[in-house]
């Protein structure tokens, strides 16, 4: 049996058999707004405002939501590329929330990030060999057979030719550049990868190839993914569980199939209704009409009281303005932050909200 075969995982293990690799509790990130002659703080942008979730070893958690909801900021916080304002981040049981740069350096081997834009995330002055080999030099790792051999193996693993070692990023297409970024993230054999919109900047014809590559790498190397995206079809294809964010908060978390089959938060329902269906008759048979949300997304500087979605929600009542709904686990396996969830079974918060 080869090393590659030994690392192969037949498929995701049941959730009950897996231990949380990443656990986030009450995570917040407020960006201060300063003004006046003395540059005093006059407010704050609540980009991430108290979120809780966990990611089990070997699974993929997809995070969806419209632009500006705090998805990318959350990804940068988890990888400690940005400093949290509050809350707690645990990786393999270790609190990494406020670790210094030096203390965080060894953990960089286990947590890597794939960035959204394959054009700006690669240094145009460096060759592919220098870019993919950078993690080895930064961590002082000398792979067996040398850095060049290791880089060429990574390129081949990601669907590129080993002969690309001496080429520059401008010689590659967008999909190839993203493969280079993926190879760089895999260099130190991480346990977890945060992928921030990994295919949104690519042509639709290339997106499926990159998504399938990520899926194959997970099966072969036993990776754990946190994939941030706004394309619901991509998230459905790659995720085991899905978290839905709105204005700095997580409003629903559920297994992929349960979420797409029976979404419970009104905002999730609105997102699902916007997924295009090529055949109008199929949409009619499914009984799902497009939900058009009224009004604009509130400002994260001054979010609404109570439930943040209430200003655009067709089910909002007085309690929604005065009480913020907690993220509550239901018998169906969903976690929903709503006083009046849709598709809710008897005994759900809808029955007790009044």
Tab-separated table of C-alpha atoms in Angstrom:
chain	number	residue	atom	x	y	z
A	1	UNK	CA	0.000	0.000	0.000
A	2	UNK	CA	1.393	3.388	-0.972
A	3	UNK	CA	1.500	6.444	1.250
A	4	UNK	CA	-1.250	8.022	-0.856
A	5	UNK	CA	-3.477	4.962	-0.462
A	6	UNK	CA	-2.811	4.856	3.274
A	7	UNK	CA	-4.063	8.412	3.610
A	8	UNK	CA	-7.193	7.780	1.548
A	9	UNK	CA	-10.454	8.187	3.413
A	10	UNK	CA	-13.445	6.297	1.959
A	11	UNK	CA	-15.882	9.026	2.931
A	12	UNK	CA	-16.936	11.387	5.717
A	13	UNK	CA	-17.473	9.594	8.990
A	14	UNK	CA	-20.791	10.015	10.825
A	15	UNK	CA	-20.923	13.288	12.742
A	16	UNK	CA	-21.327	11.470	16.052
A	17	UNK	CA	-17.980	9.680	15.512
A	18	UNK	CA	-15.971	12.822	14.850
A	19	UNK	CA	-14.432	15.229	17.321
A	20	UNK	CA	-14.701	18.995	16.762
A	21	UNK	CA	-11.489	20.206	15.168
A	22	UNK	CA	-12.514	23.863	15.349
A	23	UNK	CA	-14.847	25.402	17.912
A	24	UNK	CA	-15.908	29.049	17.826
A	25	UNK	CA	-17.821	30.629	20.724
A	26	UNK	CA	-19.222	34.181	20.819
A	27	UNK	CA	-16.795	35.407	18.156
A	28	UNK	CA	-16.976	39.158	17.458
A	29	UNK	CA	-15.051	41.627	15.329
A	30	UNK	CA	-15.901	45.324	15.541
A	31	UNK	CA	-13.987	47.771	13.366
A	32	UNK	CA	-13.810	51.177	15.116
A	33	UNK	CA	-15.002	54.331	13.354
A	34	UNK	CA	-12.970	57.378	14.326
A	35	UNK	CA	-13.648	61.034	13.635
A	36	UNK	CA	-12.910	64.546	14.751
A	37	UNK	CA	-9.634	66.295	15.363
A	38	UNK	CA	-8.600	63.873	18.126
A	39	UNK	CA	-9.641	60.807	16.138
A	40	UNK	CA	-11.908	59.553	18.881
A	41	UNK	CA	-14.036	56.498	18.301
A	42	UNK	CA	-17.546	57.518	17.300
A	43	UNK	CA	-18.924	54.093	16.472
A	44	UNK	CA	-18.056	50.627	15.195
A	45	UNK	CA	-18.794	48.409	12.226
A	46	UNK	CA	-20.082	45.141	13.695
A	47	UNK	CA	-18.755	42.887	10.962
A	48	UNK	CA	-19.005	39.742	13.101
A	49	UNK	CA	-21.195	40.110	16.155
A	50	UNK	CA	-21.283	36.986	18.283
A	51	UNK	CA	-21.308	33.716	16.348
A	52	UNK	CA	-21.051	30.104	17.521
A	53	UNK	CA	-20.241	27.042	15.439
A	54	UNK	CA	-17.957	24.022	15.294
A	55	UNK	CA	-16.335	22.033	12.512
A	56	UNK	CA	-15.739	18.318	12.965
A	57	UNK	CA	-12.603	16.589	11.739
A	58	UNK	CA	-13.008	15.377	8.173
A	59	UNK	CA	-16.155	17.321	7.336
A	60	UNK	CA	-16.939	20.396	5.266
A	61	UNK	CA	-18.890	23.300	6.720
A	62	UNK	CA	-20.216	25.711	4.106
A	63	UNK	CA	-20.945	29.325	5.088
A	64	UNK	CA	-23.347	31.290	2.878
A	65	UNK	CA	-24.866	34.754	2.931
A	66	UNK	CA	-25.075	37.884	0.839
A	67	UNK	CA	-22.152	40.292	0.405
A	68	UNK	CA	-21.267	42.248	3.537
A	69	UNK	CA	-22.669	39.747	6.027
A	70	UNK	CA	-19.248	39.062	7.585
A	71	UNK	CA	-18.322	35.723	5.985
A	72	UNK	CA	-14.828	36.673	4.837
A	73	UNK	CA	-14.072	38.522	8.085
A	74	UNK	CA	-15.029	35.393	9.990
A	75	UNK	CA	-12.631	33.351	7.851
A	76	UNK	CA	-9.767	35.752	8.544
A	77	UNK	CA	-10.522	35.612	12.275
A	78	UNK	CA	-10.478	31.814	12.357
A	79	UNK	CA	-7.081	31.731	10.620
A	80	UNK	CA	-5.890	34.542	12.925
A	81	UNK	CA	-5.082	36.835	10.008
A	82	UNK	CA	-7.196	39.345	11.930
A	83	UNK	CA	-7.505	39.927	15.678
A	84	UNK	CA	-10.923	39.146	17.232
A	85	UNK	CA	-12.625	41.803	19.358
A	86	UNK	CA	-14.139	39.144	21.590
A	87	UNK	CA	-15.142	35.521	21.834
A	88	UNK	CA	-13.115	32.334	21.728
A	89	UNK	CA	-11.490	30.245	18.967
A	90	UNK	CA	-10.356	26.719	19.849
A	91	UNK	CA	-8.371	24.486	17.504
A	92	UNK	CA	-7.895	20.900	18.637
A	93	UNK	CA	-8.805	22.018	22.139
A	94	UNK	CA	-6.200	24.818	22.213
A	95	UNK	CA	-7.346	28.420	22.676
A	96	UNK	CA	-5.796	30.390	19.798
A	97	UNK	CA	-7.947	33.520	20.135
A	98	UNK	CA	-5.195	35.933	21.138
A	99	UNK	CA	-1.990	34.022	20.456
A	100	UNK	CA	0.973	36.159	19.448
A	101	UNK	CA	2.508	35.922	15.981
A	102	UNK	CA	5.331	33.774	17.333
A	103	UNK	CA	3.045	31.447	19.265
A	104	UNK	CA	0.737	31.122	16.263
A	105	UNK	CA	3.525	30.237	13.839
A	106	UNK	CA	3.642	26.460	14.589
A	107	UNK	CA	-0.141	26.245	14.163
A	108	UNK	CA	0.107	27.752	10.672
A	109	UNK	CA	1.066	24.274	9.506
A	110	UNK	CA	-2.344	22.950	10.525
A	111	UNK	CA	-4.576	25.863	9.399
A	112	UNK	CA	-4.162	27.216	5.878
A	113	UNK	CA	-6.251	29.527	3.705
A	114	UNK	CA	-7.217	29.628	0.034
A	115	UNK	CA	-7.956	33.190	-1.016
A	116	UNK	CA	-10.752	34.461	-3.231
A	117	UNK	CA	-8.813	36.211	-5.978
A	118	UNK	CA	-6.220	34.001	-7.712
A	119	UNK	CA	-4.876	37.075	-9.502
A	120	UNK	CA	-3.930	39.162	-6.458
A	121	UNK	CA	-3.031	36.344	-4.042
A	122	UNK	CA	0.050	35.324	-6.051
A	123	UNK	CA	3.138	37.543	-6.224
A	124	UNK	CA	3.681	38.328	-9.945
A	125	UNK	CA	7.437	38.710	-9.400
A	126	UNK	CA	7.912	35.184	-8.070
A	127	UNK	CA	7.953	31.918	-9.964
A	128	UNK	CA	5.473	29.159	-9.188
A	129	UNK	CA	8.247	27.201	-7.502
A	130	UNK	CA	9.024	30.107	-5.181
A	131	UNK	CA	5.345	30.700	-4.384
A	132	UNK	CA	4.439	27.081	-3.605
A	133	UNK	CA	7.733	26.506	-1.797
A	134	UNK	CA	7.370	29.584	0.438
A	135	UNK	CA	5.668	27.689	3.325
A	136	UNK	CA	8.656	25.330	3.571
A	137	UNK	CA	11.081	28.247	3.886
A	138	UNK	CA	8.909	30.220	6.324
A	139	UNK	CA	8.470	27.224	8.620
A	140	UNK	CA	12.027	25.950	8.251
A	141	UNK	CA	10.831	22.618	6.863
A	142	UNK	CA	13.169	20.576	4.662
A	143	UNK	CA	11.028	17.997	2.823
A	144	UNK	CA	12.499	14.656	1.853
A	145	UNK	CA	14.044	14.920	-1.579
A	146	UNK	CA	14.276	18.696	-1.432
A	147	UNK	CA	11.888	21.607	-1.870
A	148	UNK	CA	11.840	21.433	-5.673
A	149	UNK	CA	10.713	17.810	-5.704
A	150	UNK	CA	8.039	18.491	-3.061
A	151	UNK	CA	6.707	21.490	-5.014
A	152	UNK	CA	6.570	19.524	-8.250
A	153	UNK	CA	4.634	16.737	-6.503
A	154	UNK	CA	2.183	19.312	-5.129
A	155	UNK	CA	1.686	20.809	-8.583
A	156	UNK	CA	0.981	17.376	-10.023
A	157	UNK	CA	-1.419	16.605	-7.173
A	158	UNK	CA	-3.373	19.763	-8.028
A	159	UNK	CA	-3.624	18.994	-11.737
A	160	UNK	CA	-0.675	21.048	-12.980
A	161	UNK	CA	2.499	19.980	-14.744
A	162	UNK	CA	5.758	19.704	-12.758
A	163	UNK	CA	7.322	21.615	-15.649
A	164	UNK	CA	5.427	24.727	-14.497
A	165	UNK	CA	7.940	25.113	-11.657
A	166	UNK	CA	9.874	27.966	-13.298
A	167	UNK	CA	6.929	29.835	-14.815
A	168	UNK	CA	5.346	33.059	-13.532
A	169	UNK	CA	1.692	33.585	-12.492
A	170	UNK	CA	0.862	35.776	-15.508
A	171	UNK	CA	1.438	32.764	-17.766
A	172	UNK	CA	-1.520	30.904	-16.279
A	173	UNK	CA	-5.300	31.144	-16.526
A	174	UNK	CA	-7.490	31.953	-13.529
A	175	UNK	CA	-8.286	28.310	-12.855
A	176	UNK	CA	-4.621	27.349	-13.020
A	177	UNK	CA	-3.692	30.174	-10.667
A	178	UNK	CA	-6.240	28.963	-8.149
A	179	UNK	CA	-4.708	25.490	-8.390
A	180	UNK	CA	-1.341	27.078	-7.578
A	181	UNK	CA	-2.925	28.703	-4.520
A	182	UNK	CA	-4.367	25.345	-3.478
A	183	UNK	CA	-0.948	23.683	-3.897
A	184	UNK	CA	0.605	26.368	-1.676
A	185	UNK	CA	-2.048	25.763	0.998
A	186	UNK	CA	-1.337	22.007	0.934
A	187	UNK	CA	2.448	22.339	1.214
A	188	UNK	CA	2.674	21.771	4.984
A	189	UNK	CA	0.022	19.020	5.065
A	190	UNK	CA	-2.576	21.039	7.019
A	191	UNK	CA	-5.457	19.523	8.918
A	192	UNK	CA	-7.879	22.318	8.056
A	193	UNK	CA	-8.296	24.670	5.102
A	194	UNK	CA	-10.371	27.851	5.084
A	195	UNK	CA	-11.484	28.532	1.498
A	196	UNK	CA	-12.770	32.091	1.009
A	197	UNK	CA	-14.925	32.140	-2.147
A	198	UNK	CA	-12.509	29.739	-3.897
A	199	UNK	CA	-14.341	29.728	-7.258
A	200	UNK	CA	-16.279	33.015	-7.393
A	201	UNK	CA	-13.608	34.743	-9.516
A	202	UNK	CA	-13.454	31.895	-12.053
A	203	UNK	CA	-15.395	31.169	-15.222
A	204	UNK	CA	-18.404	28.928	-14.691
A	205	UNK	CA	-16.829	26.285	-16.938
A	206	UNK	CA	-13.794	26.125	-14.622
A	207	UNK	CA	-15.627	26.291	-11.292
A	208	UNK	CA	-16.727	22.638	-11.400
A	209	UNK	CA	-13.151	21.494	-12.026
A	210	UNK	CA	-11.801	23.359	-8.995
A	211	UNK	CA	-14.693	22.226	-6.774
A	212	UNK	CA	-14.112	18.594	-7.811
A	213	UNK	CA	-10.397	19.009	-7.110
A	214	UNK	CA	-11.152	20.211	-3.564
A	215	UNK	CA	-13.477	17.255	-3.084
A	216	UNK	CA	-10.873	14.767	-4.342
A	217	UNK	CA	-8.161	16.277	-2.128
A	218	UNK	CA	-10.396	15.948	0.914
A	219	UNK	CA	-10.994	12.283	0.233
A	220	UNK	CA	-7.315	11.597	-0.478
A	221	UNK	CA	-5.715	13.645	2.311
A	222	UNK	CA	-8.414	13.640	4.976
A	223	UNK	CA	-8.793	17.419	4.995
A	224	UNK	CA	-11.323	19.468	6.930
A	225	UNK	CA	-12.843	22.422	5.072
A	226	UNK	CA	-14.559	25.657	6.030
A	227	UNK	CA	-15.799	26.921	2.670
A	228	UNK	CA	-17.144	30.468	2.410
A	229	UNK	CA	-19.313	31.148	-0.640
A	230	UNK	CA	-22.383	32.921	-1.915
A	231	UNK	CA	-23.188	30.384	-4.642
A	232	UNK	CA	-25.724	28.004	-3.108
A	233	UNK	CA	-25.165	25.330	-5.768
A	234	UNK	CA	-21.427	25.195	-4.987
A	235	UNK	CA	-22.097	24.950	-1.256
A	236	UNK	CA	-24.638	22.192	-1.782
A	237	UNK	CA	-22.148	20.163	-3.809
A	238	UNK	CA	-19.244	20.281	-1.351
A	239	UNK	CA	-20.713	20.706	2.151
A	240	UNK	CA	-21.744	18.266	4.854
A	241	UNK	CA	-23.352	21.051	6.899
A	242	UNK	CA	-24.294	24.621	5.985
A	243	UNK	CA	-24.343	27.789	8.123
A	244	UNK	CA	-26.310	30.821	6.915
A	245	UNK	CA	-25.090	34.294	7.939
A	246	UNK	CA	-26.964	37.583	7.937
A	247	UNK	CA	-25.535	40.914	9.110
A	248	UNK	CA	-22.800	39.460	11.321
A	249	UNK	CA	-24.925	36.688	12.824
A	250	UNK	CA	-25.476	33.015	12.051
A	251	UNK	CA	-29.222	32.536	11.608
A	252	UNK	CA	-29.351	28.825	10.742
A	253	UNK	CA	-27.105	25.749	10.755
A	254	UNK	CA	-28.205	22.349	9.484
A	255	UNK	CA	-27.141	19.313	7.500
A	256	UNK	CA	-26.913	20.088	3.812
A	257	UNK	CA	-29.821	17.931	2.666
A	258	UNK	CA	-32.104	19.029	5.515
A	259	UNK	CA	-31.376	22.704	4.894
A	260	UNK	CA	-32.037	22.577	1.165
A	261	UNK	CA	-35.094	20.350	1.558
A	262	UNK	CA	-36.742	22.220	4.425
A	263	UNK	CA	-35.142	25.597	5.347
A	264	UNK	CA	-36.556	27.051	8.553
A	265	UNK	CA	-35.287	30.626	8.862
A	266	UNK	CA	-37.193	33.096	6.644
A	267	UNK	CA	-33.907	34.476	5.314
A	268	UNK	CA	-32.747	30.988	4.311
A	269	UNK	CA	-36.093	30.480	2.563
A	270	UNK	CA	-35.561	33.706	0.627
A	271	UNK	CA	-32.071	32.610	-0.421
A	272	UNK	CA	-33.303	29.210	-1.568
A	273	UNK	CA	-36.117	30.757	-3.572
A	274	UNK	CA	-33.573	32.817	-5.526
A	275	UNK	CA	-31.763	29.733	-6.884
A	276	UNK	CA	-32.526	29.698	-10.630
A	277	UNK	CA	-34.463	26.709	-11.992
A	278	UNK	CA	-34.089	26.239	-15.774
A	279	UNK	CA	-37.537	24.685	-16.217
A	280	UNK	CA	-40.391	26.934	-14.962
A	281	UNK	CA	-42.715	23.919	-14.775
A	282	UNK	CA	-40.283	22.234	-12.405
A	283	UNK	CA	-40.380	25.309	-10.149
A	284	UNK	CA	-44.174	25.189	-10.145
A	285	UNK	CA	-44.187	21.490	-9.265
A	286	UNK	CA	-41.815	22.179	-6.401
A	287	UNK	CA	-44.279	24.774	-5.100
A	288	UNK	CA	-41.539	27.297	-4.367
A	289	UNK	CA	-42.169	30.821	-5.583
A	290	UNK	CA	-39.528	33.529	-5.609
A	291	UNK	CA	-39.489	35.531	-2.356
A	292	UNK	CA	-38.655	39.174	-2.984
A	293	UNK	CA	-37.231	40.883	0.102
A	294	UNK	CA	-38.272	44.490	0.597
A	295	UNK	CA	-35.942	47.255	1.751
A	296	UNK	CA	-32.175	47.354	1.942
A	297	UNK	CA	-29.790	45.441	4.176
A	298	UNK	CA	-29.429	47.458	7.417
A	299	UNK	CA	-26.078	49.030	8.211
A	300	UNK	CA	-23.726	46.948	10.391
A	301	UNK	CA	-22.881	50.237	12.140
A	302	UNK	CA	-26.386	50.461	13.591
A	303	UNK	CA	-28.155	47.092	13.230
A	304	UNK	CA	-31.842	46.751	14.154
A	305	UNK	CA	-32.813	45.834	17.693
A	306	UNK	CA	-33.938	42.300	18.401
A	307	UNK	CA	-33.836	40.132	15.304
A	308	UNK	CA	-31.642	41.710	12.626
A	309	UNK	CA	-33.747	40.323	9.810
A	310	UNK	CA	-37.039	41.691	11.121
A	311	UNK	CA	-36.951	44.851	8.965
A	312	UNK	CA	-37.201	42.667	5.830
A	313	UNK	CA	-39.140	39.701	7.234
A	314	UNK	CA	-42.760	38.968	6.334
A	315	UNK	CA	-43.294	37.087	9.632
A	316	UNK	CA	-42.005	39.801	11.981
A	317	UNK	CA	-44.058	40.587	15.104
A	318	UNK	CA	-43.576	42.790	18.161
A	319	UNK	CA	-41.399	40.244	19.968
A	320	UNK	CA	-38.932	40.303	17.064
A	321	UNK	CA	-38.126	43.968	17.784
A	322	UNK	CA	-37.564	43.528	21.514
A	323	UNK	CA	-35.938	40.090	21.898
A	324	UNK	CA	-33.003	38.781	19.922
A	325	UNK	CA	-33.732	35.133	19.043
A	326	UNK	CA	-30.994	32.746	20.236
A	327	UNK	CA	-29.568	30.070	17.964
A	328	UNK	CA	-31.738	27.203	19.225
A	329	UNK	CA	-31.328	23.514	18.395
A	330	UNK	CA	-34.537	21.860	17.209
A	331	UNK	CA	-35.455	18.176	17.160
A	332	UNK	CA	-34.981	18.158	13.383
A	333	UNK	CA	-31.238	18.821	13.784
A	334	UNK	CA	-31.505	22.443	12.672
A	335	UNK	CA	-30.127	25.297	14.741
A	336	UNK	CA	-32.307	28.333	14.037
A	337	UNK	CA	-32.263	31.900	15.364
A	338	UNK	CA	-35.922	32.788	14.784
A	339	UNK	CA	-38.995	33.302	16.971
A	340	UNK	CA	-41.278	31.985	14.200
A	341	UNK	CA	-39.329	29.436	12.120
A	342	UNK	CA	-40.908	28.066	8.974
A	343	UNK	CA	-41.386	24.330	8.336
A	344	UNK	CA	-41.080	23.907	12.109
A	345	UNK	CA	-42.433	20.782	13.846
A	346	UNK	CA	-44.815	20.969	16.773
A	347	UNK	CA	-43.112	22.191	19.921
A	348	UNK	CA	-40.592	24.328	18.056
A	349	UNK	CA	-39.953	27.949	19.142
A	350	UNK	CA	-42.829	29.083	16.910
A	351	UNK	CA	-45.311	27.501	19.272
A	352	UNK	CA	-43.794	29.075	22.363
A	353	UNK	CA	-42.650	32.482	21.086
A	354	UNK	CA	-45.741	34.257	22.374
